[in-house]
Amino acid sequence: MFYELFLRSFADGNGDGIGDFKGATEKLDYLSELGITGIWLLPIMKSPSYHGYTVSDFYSVNPAYGTLEDAKVFLERAHAKGMKVILDMPLNHTTITHPWFLKALSGDNRHRSKYLWLEKPEWLKARRPWDNQKVWSKLNGEYYYALFGPGSPDLNYENPELREEAKRILSFWLSLGFDGFRFDAAKHIFDFSKETGKCEYQHERNIAFWKDLTEHCRKINPDAVFVSEVWDDPDIVDLYSTVFGIGFNFPLAYAIKENILVLNPGKLAEALYHVMNRYFGDEILYASGTFLTNHDMTRLLSYMKGDESKALLAFSVLTTLPGIPFIYYGEELGMKGEYNEFANEAQLEPFPWFELGSGPWQTEWKAFASNPPFSGLSYEVQGLTIHSYFSRVKNILHFRKKNSWIGNCKILEIKVKNNVLFLAVEVKGETTLFVHNFNPKAVILEKQGHATLINGELSEFENSISLERMSSAMIK
């Protein structure tokens, strides 16, 4: 079970208000106690942006986060606690202040070939597939391809020298001690066609590129972990994920949230048959990276309009499905934040260690707009309360860690009866039933084995089980 960690917002180790490696190292016990066994670090490389996805030096740590030695200590301590750490690696583009791009602008042909430049005026008509925005940006009188905005010029991997550079970058971070990578924008390496002058995903070329890089990394570390970020239909996700080993299941995240929001277990069951289809067979080609939210999405409680019971039900459903769960930092506290593509700081706010919004380890790099002080969601308040939202999420995560076999189980059947979602799974010949009550009141179930509460309330009688509203249980 991985924890998506934004270093800038998590824990400040030197008192400058910005999260860093020293702070995160001191908080590893917190993650361990939460039940976390893996950490996904958002980009840590030198970058002018607060989010870090526009890199200006692939071989150094952002000075605000510390040094390479600080990173190494963090990795060593995490490993000592049994945690793997993967690094978010945005290889698709750089920042415009990267030395490569600056040299390219100055006329250096060697570096110029690392980017894609306008060759035909008609190319200016090209638009992004998802929002029809322009993809060509102009600087110093020259047009360059920048799919994710003017500050992020795309790298041109037609250049064989650049491909070798990418391998050296990955080798560098693996040698430091990272256990693998989450590859950002994996389907965008080749996404512009010079033949048609349009944005077109060239999936076969992308997959060949990633196969070359992952094989290189596995020669260094045979157990390296790779996660692909591909927002697309399940069949496209399958193509990439079989190369990486883990693929984020975006359709699953939406299926769970959309249907729990309106309390429609029937539609959720239908969706699960589609988005979790690989877990119905005997051969699983790759692991599904399961999640509810991430840094590019509205936070869970905001999505659920503040309804904690629905958010907890979503967590419960997530943890009873096969795959590898990824938990976005702060979701265990119920942090809020609405996603905005052009200003996504709302869901990247400081982790609220203290109710005051200030104190040892507390980051203060931005205002607490969505999660203000004295709102009762801080760890200081919730960590000491038995029935707090945090305590209930923690119990759900502990349940999943204790029953880690769920990650590799086979789904036998998904059905709905009387607004209750039933999920039957099998592992090593043993069948287990998960039950999620979507009703606003308790339901009585026939007793078919020993029941373990996942979240909510449960009462066992001689021949029946009473599962309270919005509660979840495992029956063996």
C-alpha positions as CSV (number, residue, x, y, z in Angstrom):
1,M,0.0,0.0,0.0
2,F,1.6,3.2,-1.3
3,Y,1.3,6.8,0.1
4,E,1.5,9.6,-2.5
5,L,3.7,12.2,-0.8
6,F,4.2,15.8,-1.8
7,L,7.4,16.7,0.0
8,R,6.8,20.5,0.0
9,S,3.6,20.1,2.0
10,F,4.4,17.2,4.3
11,A,6.9,18.0,7.0
12,D,9.4,20.9,7.5
13,G,12.7,19.8,9.0
14,N,14.6,23.1,9.0
15,G,12.1,25.7,9.9
16,D,11.7,27.5,6.6
17,G,8.1,26.5,6.1
18,I,8.8,24.2,3.2
19,G,8.6,20.5,3.5
20,D,11.8,18.6,3.0
21,F,13.6,15.3,3.3
22,K,14.7,15.9,6.9
23,G,11.1,16.5,7.9
24,A,9.7,13.5,6.0
25,T,12.4,11.3,7.5
26,E,11.2,12.3,11.0
27,K,7.6,11.4,10.0
28,L,8.3,7.9,8.7
29,D,7.0,6.4,12.0
30,Y,3.7,8.1,11.2
31,L,3.5,6.5,7.8
32,S,4.5,3.1,9.3
33,E,1.8,3.3,12.0
34,L,-0.7,4.2,9.3
35,G,0.0,0.9,7.6
36,I,2.0,2.2,4.6
37,T,4.5,-0.1,3.0
38,G,5.5,2.1,0.0
39,I,6.0,5.8,-0.7
40,W,5.5,7.5,-4.1
41,L,7.4,10.8,-4.0
42,L,6.2,13.6,-6.3
43,P,9.1,15.1,-8.3
44,I,12.0,16.2,-6.1
45,M,14.4,17.4,-8.8
46,K,15.4,21.0,-9.2
47,S,12.5,23.0,-10.7
48,P,11.2,26.5,-10.8
49,S,7.6,25.3,-10.2
50,Y,6.0,24.5,-6.8
51,H,4.8,21.2,-8.1
52,G,8.1,20.1,-9.6
53,Y,6.9,18.6,-12.9
54,T,9.0,21.1,-15.0
55,V,12.5,20.0,-14.3
56,S,15.6,22.2,-14.7
57,D,18.1,19.6,-13.6
58,F,17.4,15.9,-13.6
59,Y,20.5,15.1,-11.5
60,S,19.9,17.3,-8.5
61,V,17.5,17.7,-5.6
62,N,15.4,20.9,-5.3
63,P,17.5,22.9,-2.8
64,A,14.3,23.7,-0.8
65,Y,14.0,19.9,-0.1
66,G,17.6,19.4,1.0
67,T,20.5,17.6,-0.6
68,L,21.2,14.3,-2.3
69,E,22.6,13.1,1.1
70,D,19.4,14.0,2.8
71,A,17.5,12.0,0.2
72,K,19.8,9.1,0.7
73,V,19.2,9.2,4.5
74,F,15.4,9.3,3.9
75,L,15.7,6.2,1.6
76,E,17.8,4.3,4.1
77,R,15.4,5.0,7.0
78,A,12.4,4.1,4.8
79,H,14.0,0.8,3.8
80,A,14.8,0.0,7.4
81,K,11.1,0.3,8.1
82,G,10.2,-2.1,5.2
83,M,9.0,0.6,2.9
84,K,9.8,0.9,-0.8
85,V,10.2,4.4,-2.3
86,I,9.5,5.2,-5.9
87,L,10.2,8.6,-7.6
88,D,7.8,10.5,-9.9
89,M,9.8,10.9,-13.1
90,P,8.5,13.5,-15.6
91,L,10.7,12.6,-18.7
92,N,8.2,14.0,-21.2
93,H,9.4,17.6,-21.0
94,T,11.6,20.1,-19.2
95,T,11.2,23.6,-18.0
96,I,12.1,26.5,-20.4
97,T,15.0,27.4,-18.0
98,H,16.6,24.0,-18.4
99,P,20.2,24.5,-19.8
100,W,19.3,22.2,-22.7
101,F,16.5,24.5,-23.8
102,L,18.4,27.7,-23.2
103,K,21.3,26.4,-25.4
104,A,18.8,25.3,-28.0
105,L,17.4,28.8,-28.2
106,S,20.9,30.2,-28.6
107,G,21.4,28.1,-31.7
108,D,23.2,25.0,-30.3
109,N,22.1,22.4,-32.8
110,R,23.0,19.5,-30.5
111,H,20.6,20.7,-27.9
112,R,18.1,22.0,-30.4
113,S,17.5,18.5,-31.6
114,K,16.3,17.5,-28.1
115,Y,13.1,19.5,-28.7
116,L,10.5,19.7,-31.4
117,W,10.3,22.9,-33.4
118,L,7.7,24.2,-35.8
119,E,8.6,23.1,-39.4
120,K,5.3,23.9,-41.2
121,P,2.9,26.8,-40.6
122,E,-0.1,24.5,-40.8
123,W,1.1,22.6,-37.7
124,L,-0.1,25.7,-35.7
125,K,-3.6,24.4,-36.1
126,A,-2.9,21.4,-33.9
127,R,-4.8,21.2,-30.6
128,R,-4.7,19.2,-27.4
129,P,-7.0,16.2,-27.6
130,W,-8.7,16.7,-24.3
131,D,-9.4,20.5,-24.2
132,N,-8.6,21.9,-27.7
133,Q,-5.9,24.2,-26.3
134,K,-2.9,25.2,-28.6
135,V,0.2,23.1,-28.4
136,W,2.8,25.4,-30.0
137,S,4.4,28.2,-27.9
138,K,6.5,31.1,-29.1
139,L,9.7,32.4,-27.5
140,N,12.3,34.7,-29.0
141,G,10.5,34.4,-32.3
142,E,10.5,30.6,-32.4
143,Y,7.7,28.1,-32.0
144,Y,8.3,25.0,-29.9
145,Y,6.0,22.1,-29.1
146,A,4.7,22.3,-25.5
147,L,1.7,20.1,-25.0
148,F,1.3,20.8,-21.3
149,G,1.8,24.6,-21.5
150,P,4.4,27.2,-22.6
151,G,6.6,26.5,-19.6
152,S,7.0,22.8,-20.4
153,P,8.7,22.2,-23.8
154,D,8.4,18.6,-24.9
155,L,11.5,16.5,-25.3
156,N,12.1,15.0,-28.8
157,Y,12.9,11.3,-28.3
158,E,13.5,10.9,-32.0
159,N,17.0,11.9,-30.8
160,P,19.0,8.7,-29.9
161,E,21.4,10.7,-27.7
162,L,18.4,11.9,-25.6
163,R,17.2,8.3,-25.1
164,E,20.6,7.4,-23.7
165,E,20.4,10.4,-21.5
166,A,17.1,9.2,-20.1
167,K,18.7,5.9,-19.2
168,R,21.5,7.7,-17.4
169,I,19.0,9.8,-15.4
170,L,17.1,6.6,-14.3
171,S,20.4,4.9,-13.5
172,F,21.4,7.9,-11.3
173,W,18.3,7.7,-9.1
174,L,18.3,3.9,-8.8
175,S,22.0,4.1,-7.7
176,L,20.9,6.6,-5.0
177,G,18.6,4.0,-3.6
178,F,15.1,4.6,-5.1
179,D,13.2,1.4,-5.7
180,G,11.6,2.5,-9.0
181,F,9.6,5.1,-10.7
182,R,6.1,6.4,-11.4
183,F,6.4,7.6,-15.0
184,D,4.4,10.8,-15.7
185,A,2.5,11.2,-18.9
186,A,3.6,7.8,-20.2
187,K,1.5,7.9,-23.4
188,H,2.8,11.4,-24.4
189,I,6.4,10.5,-25.4
190,F,5.3,10.4,-29.1
191,D,2.0,12.3,-29.4
192,F,2.6,14.6,-32.4
193,S,2.6,13.4,-35.9
194,K,4.8,15.2,-38.4
195,E,3.0,13.5,-41.2
196,T,-0.4,14.8,-40.3
197,G,0.6,17.9,-38.3
198,K,-1.8,16.8,-35.5
199,C,-1.6,15.5,-32.0
200,E,-1.9,11.7,-32.3
201,Y,-0.9,9.1,-29.7
202,Q,1.6,6.8,-31.2
203,H,1.1,3.9,-28.7
204,E,3.3,1.4,-30.4
205,R,6.3,3.7,-30.4
206,N,5.6,4.8,-26.8
207,I,5.5,1.2,-25.6
208,A,8.7,0.4,-27.4
209,F,10.4,3.4,-25.8
210,W,9.2,2.4,-22.3
211,K,10.2,-1.3,-22.8
212,D,13.7,-0.2,-23.6
213,L,14.0,2.0,-20.5
214,T,12.4,-0.5,-18.1
215,E,14.6,-3.3,-19.4
216,H,17.6,-1.0,-18.8
217,C,16.5,-0.3,-15.2
218,R,15.8,-4.0,-14.4
219,K,19.4,-4.8,-15.3
220,I,20.4,-2.5,-12.4
221,N,17.6,-3.6,-10.1
222,P,15.7,-6.7,-11.1
223,D,13.0,-5.9,-8.5
224,A,12.5,-2.3,-9.6
225,V,8.9,-1.0,-9.4
226,F,7.4,0.8,-12.3
227,V,4.0,2.5,-12.4
228,S,2.5,4.0,-15.5
229,E,0.2,7.0,-15.6
230,V,-2.1,6.5,-18.6
231,W,-5.5,8.3,-18.5
232,D,-7.3,6.3,-21.2
233,D,-9.7,3.4,-21.9
234,P,-8.9,0.1,-20.2
235,D,-7.6,-1.5,-23.4
236,I,-5.0,1.3,-23.9
237,V,-4.0,1.1,-20.2
238,D,-3.5,-2.6,-20.6
239,L,-1.0,-2.1,-23.5
240,Y,1.3,0.1,-21.3
241,S,0.8,-1.6,-18.0
242,T,2.0,-5.0,-19.2
243,V,5.3,-3.3,-19.8
244,F,5.5,-1.4,-16.5
245,G,4.0,-4.0,-14.2
246,I,1.6,-1.6,-12.4
247,G,-0.9,0.6,-14.2
248,F,-3.0,3.3,-12.5
249,N,-6.7,2.4,-12.8
250,F,-8.3,5.8,-13.4
251,P,-11.7,4.3,-14.5
252,L,-11.9,2.5,-11.2
253,A,-11.4,5.7,-9.2
254,Y,-14.2,7.4,-11.1
255,A,-16.5,4.3,-10.9
256,I,-16.2,4.1,-7.1
257,K,-16.6,7.8,-6.4
258,E,-19.4,8.6,-8.9
259,N,-21.6,5.7,-7.8
260,I,-21.0,6.1,-4.0
261,L,-21.8,9.8,-4.3
262,V,-25.3,8.9,-5.5
263,L,-25.4,5.6,-3.6
264,N,-26.0,3.4,-6.6
265,P,-24.3,0.0,-5.9
266,G,-26.0,-1.5,-9.0
267,K,-24.1,0.8,-11.4
268,L,-20.9,0.4,-9.4
269,A,-21.2,-3.4,-9.8
270,E,-21.6,-3.0,-13.5
271,A,-18.6,-0.7,-13.7
272,L,-16.4,-3.1,-11.6
273,Y,-17.0,-5.9,-14.1
274,H,-15.6,-3.6,-16.8
275,V,-12.7,-1.8,-15.0
276,M,-11.5,-4.8,-13.0
277,N,-12.0,-7.4,-15.7
278,R,-8.4,-8.6,-15.6
279,Y,-9.0,-9.9,-12.1
280,F,-11.7,-12.4,-13.2
281,G,-9.3,-14.6,-15.0
282,D,-6.6,-17.0,-13.9
283,E,-3.7,-15.0,-15.4
284,I,-3.0,-11.5,-14.2
285,L,-0.6,-9.8,-16.6
286,Y,0.0,-6.7,-14.4
287,A,-1.1,-5.2,-11.1
288,S,-3.8,-2.6,-11.0
289,G,-2.8,0.6,-9.2
290,T,-6.0,1.4,-7.3
291,F,-6.8,4.8,-5.9
292,L,-9.5,7.3,-5.2
293,T,-7.7,10.6,-5.7
294,N,-4.3,12.0,-6.6
295,H,-2.7,15.4,-7.1
296,D,-4.6,15.9,-10.4
297,M,-8.0,15.4,-8.9
298,T,-10.4,16.9,-6.4
299,R,-9.9,15.5,-2.9
300,L,-12.3,12.8,-1.7
301,L,-14.3,14.7,0.9
302,S,-14.7,17.7,-1.4
303,Y,-15.9,15.3,-4.1
304,M,-18.3,13.7,-1.6
305,K,-19.7,17.1,-0.6
306,G,-18.3,16.7,2.9
307,D,-20.2,13.4,3.6
308,E,-17.7,11.4,5.7
309,S,-19.8,8.2,5.6
310,K,-19.7,8.2,1.8
311,A,-15.9,8.8,1.8
312,L,-15.4,6.0,4.3
313,L,-17.5,3.7,2.2
314,A,-15.3,4.6,-0.8
315,F,-12.2,3.7,1.2
316,S,-13.7,0.4,2.3
317,V,-14.6,-0.6,-1.3
318,L,-11.2,0.4,-2.5
319,T,-9.4,-1.8,0.1
320,T,-11.5,-4.9,-0.6
321,L,-10.5,-4.9,-4.3
322,P,-7.4,-6.6,-5.7
323,G,-4.5,-4.5,-6.9
324,I,-2.1,-2.2,-5.1
325,P,-3.8,0.7,-3.3
326,F,-2.3,4.3,-3.5
327,I,-3.4,6.8,-0.8
328,Y,-3.0,10.5,-1.5
329,Y,-1.4,12.4,1.4
330,G,-3.8,14.0,3.8
331,E,-6.8,12.0,2.6
332,E,-6.6,10.0,5.9
333,L,-7.4,13.2,7.7
334,G,-10.1,14.3,5.3
335,M,-8.3,17.2,3.8
336,K,-10.4,19.1,1.3
337,G,-9.5,20.8,-2.1
338,E,-11.1,21.3,-5.5
339,Y,-9.0,20.6,-8.5
340,N,-8.3,23.4,-11.0
341,E,-6.2,22.6,-14.0
342,F,-4.6,26.0,-14.1
343,A,-4.0,26.6,-10.4
344,N,-4.0,23.2,-8.6
345,E,-2.6,24.4,-5.3
346,A,-5.9,23.8,-3.6
347,Q,-5.4,20.0,-3.3
348,L,-1.6,20.4,-2.6
349,E,-2.0,22.3,0.7
350,P,0.2,21.7,3.8
351,F,-0.5,18.6,5.8
352,P,-2.2,19.9,9.0
353,W,-0.1,18.5,11.8
354,F,-1.4,21.2,14.3
355,E,-4.8,22.7,14.8
356,L,-3.1,26.1,15.0
357,G,-1.7,25.7,11.5
358,S,1.8,26.3,13.0
359,G,4.3,24.2,15.0
360,P,7.3,21.9,14.8
361,W,7.4,20.1,11.4
362,Q,4.4,22.1,10.1
363,T,4.8,23.4,6.5
364,E,3.5,26.9,5.8
365,W,4.6,27.5,2.2
366,K,1.0,28.5,1.2
367,A,-2.1,29.6,2.9
368,F,-4.5,27.1,4.4
369,A,-7.4,28.0,2.1
370,S,-9.2,24.7,1.8
371,N,-8.1,23.3,5.2
372,P,-8.1,26.3,7.6
373,P,-6.7,26.1,11.2
374,F,-9.2,25.3,14.0
375,S,-11.4,23.2,11.6
376,G,-10.8,20.1,13.6
377,L,-9.1,18.0,10.9
378,S,-5.5,18.3,12.1
379,Y,-3.6,15.3,13.2
380,E,-3.2,16.9,16.6
381,V,-7.0,16.7,17.2
382,Q,-7.9,13.6,15.2
383,G,-5.0,11.5,16.2
384,L,-6.1,11.5,19.8
385,T,-9.8,10.8,19.1
386,I,-10.9,7.2,18.9
387,H,-13.9,7.7,16.5
388,S,-12.4,10.5,14.4
389,Y,-12.4,10.3,10.6
390,F,-8.7,9.7,10.7
391,S,-9.0,6.8,13.2
392,R,-11.6,5.2,11.0
393,V,-9.6,5.5,7.8
394,K,-6.6,4.2,9.7
395,N,-8.6,1.1,10.8
396,I,-9.6,0.5,7.2
397,L,-5.9,0.8,6.0
398,H,-4.9,-1.6,8.9
399,F,-7.5,-4.1,7.7
400,R,-6.0,-4.0,4.2
401,K,-2.4,-4.4,5.5
402,K,-3.4,-7.3,7.7
403,N,-5.2,-8.9,4.8
404,S,-2.6,-8.2,2.1
405,W,-3.7,-11.3,0.2
406,I,-6.5,-9.3,-1.2
407,G,-4.1,-7.7,-3.6
408,N,-3.7,-10.9,-5.5
409,C,-7.1,-12.4,-5.2
410,K,-9.4,-13.5,-8.1
411,I,-12.8,-11.9,-8.4
412,L,-15.5,-14.6,-8.6
413,E,-18.7,-12.6,-8.5
414,I,-20.1,-9.1,-7.9
415,K,-23.8,-8.7,-7.2
416,V,-26.2,-6.3,-5.6
417,K,-29.2,-7.2,-3.5
418,N,-31.4,-4.8,-1.5
419,N,-28.9,-2.0,-2.1
420,V,-26.0,-4.1,-0.7
421,L,-22.9,-4.7,-2.7
422,F,-21.5,-8.3,-2.5
423,L,-18.0,-9.0,-3.7
424,A,-16.9,-12.7,-3.7
425,V,-13.2,-13.3,-4.2
426,E,-10.9,-16.3,-4.1
427,V,-7.3,-16.9,-3.2
428,K,-5.6,-20.3,-2.9
429,G,-8.9,-22.0,-3.2
430,E,-10.5,-20.1,-0.3
431,T,-13.5,-18.0,-0.9
432,T,-14.2,-14.7,0.9
433,L,-17.2,-12.4,0.8
434,F,-17.0,-8.6,1.2
435,V,-20.3,-6.8,2.0
436,H,-20.9,-3.1,1.6
437,N,-24.2,-1.6,2.9
438,F,-25.3,1.4,0.8
439,N,-28.6,1.7,2.7
440,P,-29.4,4.5,5.1
441,K,-30.3,1.9,7.7
442,A,-29.1,-1.5,8.9
443,V,-29.6,-4.7,6.9
444,I,-29.9,-8.2,8.2
445,L,-27.8,-10.8,6.4
446,E,-27.8,-14.6,6.7
447,K,-24.8,-15.8,8.7
448,Q,-22.6,-17.7,6.4
449,G,-19.3,-17.6,8.3
450,H,-17.3,-15.4,10.6
451,A,-17.7,-11.7,10.1
452,T,-15.0,-9.1,10.5
453,L,-15.9,-5.4,10.5
454,I,-14.0,-3.2,8.1
455,N,-15.8,0.1,8.8
456,G,-19.0,1.1,10.6
457,E,-20.9,-1.1,13.0
458,L,-21.7,-4.8,13.0
459,S,-23.7,-7.1,15.3
460,E,-23.6,-10.9,15.1
461,F,-26.4,-13.2,16.2
462,E,-26.8,-17.0,16.1
463,N,-28.1,-17.2,12.5
464,S,-27.7,-13.6,11.2
465,I,-25.6,-10.5,11.0
466,S,-26.8,-7.0,11.3
467,L,-24.7,-4.6,9.3
468,E,-25.3,-0.9,10.0
469,R,-25.8,1.9,7.4
470,M,-22.9,2.6,5.2
471,S,-20.9,-0.1,6.9
472,S,-18.6,-2.8,5.4
473,A,-17.6,-6.3,6.5
474,M,-15.6,-9.3,5.5
475,I,-17.2,-12.8,5.8
476,K,-15.1,-15.9,5.8
